[in-house]
Amino acid sequence: MLKKLTHKAAFLMFSCLIICNYVDAQRQSIDLPAKNEKEETYSGGMLFLQGGGLIYDNPHQQIKDISYGFGGILRVYFFKHLCVGIYGGTQKTSYPTQGSNYSYLQIGYGGPFIGMSLKKNNFRYSASACLGGGSIKNLHIEKQNNQLLSESYLYKIPVFILSPLVSVDYFLSKKIALSLQGSCLFGLHASHPPLYNPCLQVGILFNH
C-alpha cells in the first residue's frame, strides 16, 4: 500500500509541476513581455511515451520481452553546465509461460540524479546518472484454468536502481520543449538476479 501511495504521490507531483509551469509560462508571456530573455533555471514534465525491454530471470524462467510505461523528470540547472534533479516511473511487460499467457513483470523506480547539460540554439543536450530505489513485482502463472490460477507465484522484491540518462530537448517555444531520452535501468538486489530495462522515452518539458 505504501509503495502504491508513493507512486501516486510522485504522479501528482509531476502533474502539479506541469500545471504550475504552464500557468506561469502563460502569465509571463502576457504580463512580462518587456523583460530581457534569460536562461531557464529548471525544467520538468511527463515522459508519457515509453518503450523498451525488460530482461530478468525469476526462479522459473528467463523473462525477455517488450515493455511499456510512463514517468516524469525534473531538472534544475546550476552554473553553466551542471544539472541535478529527480527522475522516476514504471515499466511493465506481460509474458507467456507453458500454462498461461497472463504472467507479468513490473518495476517502479525513482531517485535523484546529477549530470551535465549544454544548451545550443534550440537544443539542450543532457547526460546524467540516477541512483535510487525501486520495487520489482512479478506474477508468474504456471497453471491456469480459465479464470482460476491453480499454480502461481507472486514475487515482490525491493531493489537498488542505477540508470544512465542521455537526452535531447528541442524547444518548441521559450517555455515548452519536446524531450527524447534514452536510459538503461539496472535493478539490483544482493540475493536476486539483476533486472535490465533499456528504454526510449518521449515527453514534454515545461521550462522556467
PDB file of N, CA and C in Angstrom, residues 55-64 95-97 103-105 136 138-142 153-155 157 192-194:
ATOM      1  N   ILE A  55      14.380  -7.434 -18.996  1.00  0.00           N
ATOM      2  CA  ILE A  55      15.134  -8.685 -19.004  1.00  0.00           C
ATOM      3  C   ILE A  55      15.386  -9.084 -17.554  1.00  0.00           C
ATOM      4  N   TYR A  56      14.910 -10.283 -17.207  1.00  0.00           N
ATOM      5  CA  TYR A  56      15.011 -10.711 -15.801  1.00  0.00           C
ATOM      6  C   TYR A  56      14.889 -12.228 -15.723  1.00  0.00           C
ATOM      7  N   ASP A  57      15.575 -12.830 -14.759  1.00  0.00           N
ATOM      8  CA  ASP A  57      15.476 -14.268 -14.509  1.00  0.00           C
ATOM      9  C   ASP A  57      14.796 -14.496 -13.172  1.00  0.00           C
ATOM     10  N   ASN A  58      13.572 -15.013 -13.190  1.00  0.00           N
ATOM     11  CA  ASN A  58      12.942 -15.406 -11.930  1.00  0.00           C
ATOM     12  C   ASN A  58      13.258 -16.883 -11.668  1.00  0.00           C
ATOM     13  N   PRO A  59      12.806 -17.486 -10.577  1.00  0.00           N
ATOM     14  CA  PRO A  59      13.174 -18.890 -10.297  1.00  0.00           C
ATOM     15  C   PRO A  59      12.647 -19.896 -11.317  1.00  0.00           C
ATOM     16  N   HIS A  60      11.813 -19.490 -12.266  1.00  0.00           N
ATOM     17  CA  HIS A  60      11.178 -20.421 -13.186  1.00  0.00           C
ATOM     18  C   HIS A  60      11.684 -20.325 -14.615  1.00  0.00           C
ATOM     19  N   GLN A  61      11.999 -19.110 -15.070  1.00  0.00           N
ATOM     20  CA  GLN A  61      12.402 -18.945 -16.459  1.00  0.00           C
ATOM     21  C   GLN A  61      13.033 -17.567 -16.662  1.00  0.00           C
ATOM     22  N   GLN A  62      13.623 -17.382 -17.837  1.00  0.00           N
ATOM     23  CA  GLN A  62      14.106 -16.051 -18.205  1.00  0.00           C
ATOM     24  C   GLN A  62      12.968 -15.270 -18.850  1.00  0.00           C
ATOM     25  N   ILE A  63      12.838 -14.013 -18.434  1.00  0.00           N
ATOM     26  CA  ILE A  63      11.823 -13.113 -18.990  1.00  0.00           C
ATOM     27  C   ILE A  63      12.549 -12.092 -19.856  1.00  0.00           C
ATOM     28  N   LYS A  64      12.128 -11.993 -21.101  1.00  0.00           N
ATOM     29  CA  LYS A  64      12.756 -11.060 -22.035  1.00  0.00           C
ATOM     30  C   LYS A  64      11.701 -10.633 -23.029  1.00  0.00           C
ATOM     31  N   TYR A  95       4.210 -11.723 -20.286  1.00  0.00           N
ATOM     32  CA  TYR A  95       4.981 -12.765 -20.957  1.00  0.00           C
ATOM     33  C   TYR A  95       4.270 -14.115 -20.821  1.00  0.00           C
ATOM     34  N   PRO A  96       4.499 -15.018 -21.747  1.00  0.00           N
ATOM     35  CA  PRO A  96       3.848 -16.337 -21.696  1.00  0.00           C
ATOM     36  C   PRO A  96       4.665 -17.345 -20.894  1.00  0.00           C
ATOM     37  N   THR A  97       3.965 -18.295 -20.302  1.00  0.00           N
ATOM     38  CA  THR A  97       4.574 -19.481 -19.706  1.00  0.00           C
ATOM     39  C   THR A  97       3.939 -20.702 -20.384  1.00  0.00           C
ATOM     40  N   SER A 103       1.077 -13.928 -17.288  1.00  0.00           N
ATOM     41  CA  SER A 103       2.087 -13.540 -16.304  1.00  0.00           C
ATOM     42  C   SER A 103       2.589 -12.136 -16.624  1.00  0.00           C
ATOM     43  N   TYR A 104       3.053 -11.422 -15.606  1.00  0.00           N
ATOM     44  CA  TYR A 104       3.583 -10.080 -15.867  1.00  0.00           C
ATOM     45  C   TYR A 104       4.746  -9.757 -14.937  1.00  0.00           C
ATOM     46  N   LEU A 105       5.550  -8.820 -15.384  1.00  0.00           N
ATOM     47  CA  LEU A 105       6.693  -8.303 -14.636  1.00  0.00           C
ATOM     48  C   LEU A 105       6.640  -6.788 -14.675  1.00  0.00           C
ATOM     49  N   ILE A 136      10.421  -4.500  -7.694  1.00  0.00           N
ATOM     50  CA  ILE A 136      10.014  -5.435  -8.735  1.00  0.00           C
ATOM     51  C   ILE A 136       8.776  -6.185  -8.252  1.00  0.00           C
ATOM     52  N   ASN A 138       6.401  -9.341  -9.698  1.00  0.00           N
ATOM     53  CA  ASN A 138       6.348 -10.378 -10.732  1.00  0.00           C
ATOM     54  C   ASN A 138       5.275 -11.411 -10.367  1.00  0.00           C
ATOM     55  N   LEU A 139       4.212 -11.475 -11.165  1.00  0.00           N
ATOM     56  CA  LEU A 139       3.213 -12.530 -11.037  1.00  0.00           C
ATOM     57  C   LEU A 139       3.510 -13.580 -12.107  1.00  0.00           C
ATOM     58  N   HIS A 140       3.955 -14.748 -11.655  1.00  0.00           N
ATOM     59  CA  HIS A 140       4.317 -15.831 -12.565  1.00  0.00           C
ATOM     60  C   HIS A 140       3.266 -16.924 -12.445  1.00  0.00           C
ATOM     61  N   ILE A 141       2.575 -17.226 -13.556  1.00  0.00           N
ATOM     62  CA  ILE A 141       1.488 -18.204 -13.563  1.00  0.00           C
ATOM     63  C   ILE A 141       1.960 -19.461 -14.280  1.00  0.00           C
ATOM     64  N   GLU A 142       2.031 -20.571 -13.544  1.00  0.00           N
ATOM     65  CA  GLU A 142       2.431 -21.843 -14.132  1.00  0.00           C
ATOM     66  C   GLU A 142       1.248 -22.594 -14.724  1.00  0.00           C
ATOM     67  N   TYR A 153       2.803 -17.753  -8.655  1.00  0.00           N
ATOM     68  CA  TYR A 153       3.772 -17.245  -7.688  1.00  0.00           C
ATOM     69  C   TYR A 153       3.845 -15.724  -7.825  1.00  0.00           C
ATOM     70  N   LEU A 154       3.806 -15.048  -6.683  1.00  0.00           N
ATOM     71  CA  LEU A 154       3.914 -13.584  -6.670  1.00  0.00           C
ATOM     72  C   LEU A 154       5.184 -13.185  -5.939  1.00  0.00           C
ATOM     73  N   TYR A 155       6.054 -12.452  -6.647  1.00  0.00           N
ATOM     74  CA  TYR A 155       7.315 -12.010  -6.069  1.00  0.00           C
ATOM     75  C   TYR A 155       7.316 -10.479  -5.970  1.00  0.00           C
ATOM     76  N   ILE A 157      10.077  -7.628  -4.784  1.00  0.00           N
ATOM     77  CA  ILE A 157      11.498  -7.528  -4.430  1.00  0.00           C
ATOM     78  C   ILE A 157      11.934  -6.062  -4.440  1.00  0.00           C
ATOM     79  N   HIS A 192      19.127 -11.680  -5.449  1.00  0.00           N
ATOM     80  CA  HIS A 192      18.299 -11.964  -6.614  1.00  0.00           C
ATOM     81  C   HIS A 192      19.039 -11.541  -7.882  1.00  0.00           C
ATOM     82  N   PRO A 193      18.708 -12.141  -9.021  1.00  0.00           N
ATOM     83  CA  PRO A 193      19.343 -11.733 -10.278  1.00  0.00           C
ATOM     84  C   PRO A 193      19.031 -10.279 -10.606  1.00  0.00           C
ATOM     85  N   PRO A 194      19.909  -9.599 -11.320  1.00  0.00           N
ATOM     86  CA  PRO A 194      19.648  -8.202 -11.699  1.00  0.00           C
ATOM     87  C   PRO A 194      18.572  -8.105 -12.773  1.00  0.00           C
TER      88      PRO A 194
END
